[in-house]
PDB file of C-alpha atoms in Angstrom:
ATOM      1  CA  MET A   1       0.000   0.000   0.000  1.00  0.00           C
ATOM      2  CA  ASN A   2       1.129   3.498  -0.842  1.00  0.00           C
ATOM      3  CA  ASP A   3      -0.093   6.271   1.484  1.00  0.00           C
ATOM      4  CA  VAL A   4       0.317   9.582  -0.359  1.00  0.00           C
ATOM      5  CA  GLY A   5       0.367  12.495   2.063  1.00  0.00           C
ATOM      6  CA  CYS A   6       0.909  10.147   5.000  1.00  0.00           C
ATOM      7  CA  GLY A   7       1.721  12.879   7.511  1.00  0.00           C
ATOM      8  CA  TYR A   8       3.088  11.333  10.706  1.00  0.00           C
ATOM      9  CA  GLY A   9       1.907   7.837   9.704  1.00  0.00           C
ATOM     10  CA  ALA A  10      -1.474   7.582  11.414  1.00  0.00           C
ATOM     11  CA  LEU A  11      -2.851   5.189   8.779  1.00  0.00           C
ATOM     12  CA  CYS A  12       0.035   2.827   9.409  1.00  0.00           C
ATOM     13  CA  ALA A  13      -0.903   2.653  13.099  1.00  0.00           C
ATOM     14  CA  PHE A  14      -4.596   2.236  12.254  1.00  0.00           C
ATOM     15  CA  LEU A  15      -3.871  -0.670   9.890  1.00  0.00           C
ATOM     16  CA  ALA A  16      -1.686  -2.362  12.494  1.00  0.00           C
ATOM     17  CA  MET A  17      -4.436  -2.003  15.094  1.00  0.00           C
ATOM     18  CA  ARG A  18      -7.321  -3.121  12.844  1.00  0.00           C
ATOM     19  CA  HIS A  19      -5.464  -5.855  10.954  1.00  0.00           C
ATOM     20  CA  PRO A  20      -2.666  -7.107  13.229  1.00  0.00           C
ATOM     21  CA  GLU A  21      -2.545 -10.487  11.472  1.00  0.00           C
ATOM     22  CA  SER A  22      -1.975  -8.936   8.021  1.00  0.00           C
ATOM     23  CA  GLU A  23       1.420  -8.322   6.522  1.00  0.00           C
ATOM     24  CA  ILE A  24       0.991  -5.007   4.748  1.00  0.00           C
ATOM     25  CA  ASP A  25       3.909  -3.676   2.730  1.00  0.00           C
ATOM     26  CA  TYR A  26       3.315  -0.020   3.595  1.00  0.00           C
ATOM     27  CA  ARG A  27       5.034   2.991   2.066  1.00  0.00           C
ATOM     28  CA  GLY A  28       4.166   6.441   3.386  1.00  0.00           C
ATOM     29  CA  VAL A  29       5.036   9.460   1.247  1.00  0.00           C
ATOM     30  CA  ASP A  30       4.830  13.075   2.348  1.00  0.00           C
ATOM     31  CA  LEU A  31       6.282  16.427   1.267  1.00  0.00           C
ATOM     32  CA  SER A  32       7.144  17.356   4.846  1.00  0.00           C
ATOM     33  CA  ARG A  33      10.520  16.152   6.088  1.00  0.00           C
ATOM     34  CA  ALA A  34       9.372  16.799   9.658  1.00  0.00           C
ATOM     35  CA  MET A  35       6.334  14.552   9.219  1.00  0.00           C
ATOM     36  CA  ILE A  36       8.388  11.780   7.626  1.00  0.00           C
ATOM     37  CA  SER A  37      10.938  12.025  10.424  1.00  0.00           C
ATOM     38  CA  ARG A  38       8.176  11.704  13.019  1.00  0.00           C
ATOM     39  CA  ALA A  39       6.583   8.769  11.139  1.00  0.00           C
ATOM     40  CA  ARG A  40       9.939   6.965  10.984  1.00  0.00           C
ATOM     41  CA  ARG A  41      10.487   7.437  14.728  1.00  0.00           C
ATOM     42  CA  ARG A  42       7.006   6.210  15.609  1.00  0.00           C
ATOM     43  CA  PHE A  43       6.236   3.474  13.110  1.00  0.00           C
ATOM     44  CA  SER A  44       9.284   2.176  11.275  1.00  0.00           C
ATOM     45  CA  GLY A  45       9.384  -1.566  11.053  1.00  0.00           C
ATOM     46  CA  PRO A  46       9.904  -4.535   8.735  1.00  0.00           C
ATOM     47  CA  ASN A  47       7.322  -3.708   6.053  1.00  0.00           C
ATOM     48  CA  ARG A  48       7.036   0.017   6.741  1.00  0.00           C
ATOM     49  CA  ARG A  49       8.940   2.679   4.871  1.00  0.00           C
ATOM     50  CA  PHE A  50       8.503   6.438   4.913  1.00  0.00           C
ATOM     51  CA  VAL A  51       9.911   8.687   2.208  1.00  0.00           C
ATOM     52  CA  VAL A  52       9.899  12.397   1.418  1.00  0.00           C
ATOM     53  CA  GLY A  53       8.206  13.099  -1.907  1.00  0.00           C
ATOM     54  CA  LYS A  54       5.016  14.052  -3.698  1.00  0.00           C
ATOM     55  CA  ALA A  55       4.264  10.628  -5.198  1.00  0.00           C
ATOM     56  CA  SER A  56       5.247   7.032  -4.617  1.00  0.00           C
ATOM     57  CA  SER A  57       8.141   5.722  -6.665  1.00  0.00           C
ATOM     58  CA  ARG A  58       6.838   2.162  -6.583  1.00  0.00           C
ATOM     59  CA  VAL A  59       3.769   0.297  -7.780  1.00  0.00           C
ATOM     60  CA  ALA A  60       1.606  -1.221  -5.041  1.00  0.00           C
ATOM     61  CA  ASP A  61      -1.722  -3.013  -5.103  1.00  0.00           C
ATOM     62  CA  TYR A  62      -3.472  -0.003  -3.542  1.00  0.00           C
ATOM     63  CA  SER A  63      -2.814   3.662  -2.873  1.00  0.00           C
ATOM     64  CA  VAL A  64      -4.638   6.111  -0.636  1.00  0.00           C
ATOM     65  CA  ALA A  65      -4.612   9.876  -0.250  1.00  0.00           C
ATOM     66  CA  SER A  66      -6.679  11.352   2.546  1.00  0.00           C
ATOM     67  CA  GLY A  67      -7.103  15.095   2.807  1.00  0.00           C
ATOM     68  CA  ILE A  68      -4.370  16.206   0.424  1.00  0.00           C
ATOM     69  CA  MET A  69      -6.843  17.520  -2.167  1.00  0.00           C
ATOM     70  CA  ASN A  70      -8.698  19.780   0.240  1.00  0.00           C
ATOM     71  CA  VAL A  71      -6.408  22.682   1.235  1.00  0.00           C
ATOM     72  CA  THR A  72      -5.560  24.831  -1.791  1.00  0.00           C
ATOM     73  CA  VAL A  73      -2.521  26.535  -0.227  1.00  0.00           C
ATOM     74  CA  GLY A  74      -3.656  29.788  -1.872  1.00  0.00           C
ATOM     75  CA  HIS A  75      -3.630  28.463  -5.439  1.00  0.00           C
ATOM     76  CA  SER A  76      -6.326  29.334  -7.961  1.00  0.00           C
ATOM     77  CA  ARG A  77      -9.009  26.745  -8.649  1.00  0.00           C
ATOM     78  CA  ALA A  78      -7.541  25.994 -12.100  1.00  0.00           C
ATOM     79  CA  VAL A  79      -4.029  25.436 -10.734  1.00  0.00           C
ATOM     80  CA  TRP A  80      -5.409  23.315  -7.896  1.00  0.00           C
ATOM     81  CA  GLU A  81      -7.416  21.141 -10.268  1.00  0.00           C
ATOM     82  CA  ASP A  82      -4.281  20.615 -12.391  1.00  0.00           C
ATOM     83  CA  PHE A  83      -2.518  19.446  -9.197  1.00  0.00           C
ATOM     84  CA  ILE A  84      -5.398  17.076  -8.407  1.00  0.00           C
ATOM     85  CA  ALA A  85      -5.406  15.639 -11.939  1.00  0.00           C
ATOM     86  CA  ALA A  86      -1.625  15.079 -11.789  1.00  0.00           C
ATOM     87  CA  THR A  87      -1.941  13.416  -8.380  1.00  0.00           C
ATOM     88  CA  LEU A  88      -4.700  11.115  -9.632  1.00  0.00           C
ATOM     89  CA  ARG A  89      -2.572  10.187 -12.672  1.00  0.00           C
ATOM     90  CA  ASP A  90       0.369   9.402 -10.354  1.00  0.00           C
ATOM     91  CA  MET A  91      -1.850   7.293  -8.116  1.00  0.00           C
ATOM     92  CA  ARG A  92      -3.215   5.421 -11.134  1.00  0.00           C
ATOM     93  CA  ARG A  93       0.304   4.804 -12.434  1.00  0.00           C
ATOM     94  CA  THR A  94       1.435   3.392  -9.077  1.00  0.00           C
ATOM     95  CA  SER A  95      -1.659   1.318  -8.202  1.00  0.00           C
ATOM     96  CA  ARG A  96      -2.294  -2.163  -9.582  1.00  0.00           C
ATOM     97  CA  ARG A  97      -5.780  -2.730  -8.207  1.00  0.00           C
ATOM     98  CA  GLY A  98      -7.104   0.628  -7.086  1.00  0.00           C
ATOM     99  CA  PHE A  99      -6.802   3.785  -5.065  1.00  0.00           C
ATOM    100  CA  SER A 100      -8.927   6.044  -2.914  1.00  0.00           C
ATOM    101  CA  VAL A 101      -9.094   9.802  -2.425  1.00  0.00           C
ATOM    102  CA  ASN A 102     -11.448  12.095  -0.578  1.00  0.00           C
ATOM    103  CA  PHE A 103     -12.790  15.579  -1.256  1.00  0.00           C
ATOM    104  CA  ILE A 104     -14.948  18.161   0.504  1.00  0.00           C
ATOM    105  CA  SER A 105     -18.404  18.219  -1.068  1.00  0.00           C
ATOM    106  CA  ASP A 106     -19.613  21.279  -2.912  1.00  0.00           C
ATOM    107  CA  MET A 107     -22.924  20.628  -1.145  1.00  0.00           C
ATOM    108  CA  THR A 108     -21.394  22.392   1.866  1.00  0.00           C
ATOM    109  CA  PRO A 109     -23.476  25.546   2.431  1.00  0.00           C
ATOM    110  CA  VAL A 110     -21.737  28.633   1.022  1.00  0.00           C
ATOM    111  CA  ASP A 111     -21.880  30.446   4.368  1.00  0.00           C
ATOM    112  CA  GLN A 112     -19.934  27.563   5.971  1.00  0.00           C
ATOM    113  CA  ARG A 113     -17.101  27.464   3.423  1.00  0.00           C
ATOM    114  CA  SER A 114     -13.516  28.570   3.842  1.00  0.00           C
ATOM    115  CA  ALA A 115     -11.683  30.363   1.022  1.00  0.00           C
ATOM    116  CA  SER A 116      -8.629  28.153   1.588  1.00  0.00           C
ATOM    117  CA  LEU A 117     -10.481  24.881   0.981  1.00  0.00           C
ATOM    118  CA  TYR A 118     -11.398  23.132  -2.272  1.00  0.00           C
ATOM    119  CA  TYR A 119     -15.047  22.122  -2.688  1.00  0.00           C
ATOM    120  CA  THR A 120     -16.135  19.931  -5.596  1.00  0.00           C
ATOM    121  CA  SER A 121     -18.711  17.485  -6.849  1.00  0.00           C
ATOM    122  CA  ALA A 122     -18.067  13.768  -7.041  1.00  0.00           C
ATOM    123  CA  GLU A 123     -19.292  13.660 -10.637  1.00  0.00           C
ATOM    124  CA  SER A 124     -16.470  15.741 -12.111  1.00  0.00           C
ATOM    125  CA  TRP A 125     -13.699  13.563 -10.637  1.00  0.00           C
ATOM    126  CA  ILE A 126     -15.588  10.316 -11.287  1.00  0.00           C
ATOM    127  CA  SER A 127     -15.801  11.339 -14.934  1.00  0.00           C
ATOM    128  CA  TYR A 128     -12.088  12.201 -14.995  1.00  0.00           C
ATOM    129  CA  CYS A 129     -11.094   8.830 -13.497  1.00  0.00           C
ATOM    130  CA  GLU A 130     -13.297   6.908 -15.900  1.00  0.00           C
ATOM    131  CA  ARG A 131     -12.458   8.878 -19.045  1.00  0.00           C
ATOM    132  CA  GLU A 132      -8.775   9.733 -18.531  1.00  0.00           C
ATOM    133  CA  LEU A 133      -7.579   6.890 -16.305  1.00  0.00           C
ATOM    134  CA  GLY A 134      -9.705   4.014 -17.610  1.00  0.00           C
ATOM    135  CA  CYS A 135     -11.052   3.131 -14.164  1.00  0.00           C
ATOM    136  CA  SER A 136     -14.412   2.412 -12.602  1.00  0.00           C
ATOM    137  CA  VAL A 137     -15.389   4.398  -9.531  1.00  0.00           C
ATOM    138  CA  GLU A 138     -17.551   3.935  -6.448  1.00  0.00           C
ATOM    139  CA  THR A 139     -18.512   6.833  -4.208  1.00  0.00           C
ATOM    140  CA  ILE A 140     -18.896   6.716  -0.445  1.00  0.00           C
ATOM    141  CA  ASP A 141     -20.596   9.768   1.023  1.00  0.00           C
ATOM    142  CA  ASP A 142     -22.684   8.516   3.932  1.00  0.00           C
ATOM    143  CA  TYR A 143     -20.193   8.695   6.780  1.00  0.00           C
ATOM    144  CA  GLY A 144     -21.487  11.819   8.493  1.00  0.00           C
ATOM    145  CA  MET A 145     -19.154  14.446   7.039  1.00  0.00           C
ATOM    146  CA  ARG A 146     -19.551  16.970   4.248  1.00  0.00           C
ATOM    147  CA  GLU A 147     -17.155  15.069   2.061  1.00  0.00           C
ATOM    148  CA  PHE A 148     -17.000  12.023  -0.150  1.00  0.00           C
ATOM    149  CA  THR A 149     -14.484   9.323  -0.923  1.00  0.00           C
ATOM    150  CA  LEU A 150     -13.828   7.897  -4.367  1.00  0.00           C
ATOM    151  CA  LEU A 151     -12.889   4.218  -4.513  1.00  0.00           C
ATOM    152  CA  VAL A 152     -11.193   3.900  -7.882  1.00  0.00           C
ATOM    153  CA  HIS A 153     -10.896   0.405  -9.362  1.00  0.00           C
ATOM    154  CA  CYS A 154      -8.104   0.015 -11.899  1.00  0.00           C
ATOM    155  CA  ASN A 155      -8.233  -1.999 -15.085  1.00  0.00           C
ATOM    156  CA  GLN A 156      -5.416  -4.516 -14.512  1.00  0.00           C
ATOM    157  CA  ASP A 157      -4.451  -4.667 -18.195  1.00  0.00           C
ATOM    158  CA  LEU A 158      -3.671  -0.944 -18.293  1.00  0.00           C
ATOM    159  CA  VAL A 159      -1.277  -1.193 -15.331  1.00  0.00           C
ATOM    160  CA  ASP A 160       0.488  -4.193 -16.874  1.00  0.00           C
ATOM    161  CA  ARG A 161       1.079  -2.256 -20.117  1.00  0.00           C
ATOM    162  CA  GLN A 162       2.432   0.766 -18.206  1.00  0.00           C
ATOM    163  CA  SER A 163       4.871  -1.248 -16.051  1.00  0.00           C
TER     164      SER A 163
END
């Protein structure tokens, strides 16, 4: 599993707690050297690696990115959507079976929105993943937050041709 934007490695700890019997080959990737340093101190182990970067350098069965699409860091919407598209392409390239990402829903009332956050509809990114990445997509949006998660299922043949 690749964890893009892993922060201090919280998903690694969650997986170990929820699936202690599973051997997960985990790679956490984050832009922040401080976060990677903290993750290495807390969670390094036999199938756990943490690296500084914006994308994984290896292909794994699955990749996840939680929250990295939501804070625009002051970029325009067009620039931010280019970043998202590039990130989704990277995740597709490095995922054999599938990947997941989450977004803040544009159904959030306007008076409750922050200018620094990115709000979008599921449909636009579902369409992108299907059309541009050759994937099928499921949406999860019933977990009590004003966001949604895309579960993107990869076409195995496409990954094999790219490898």
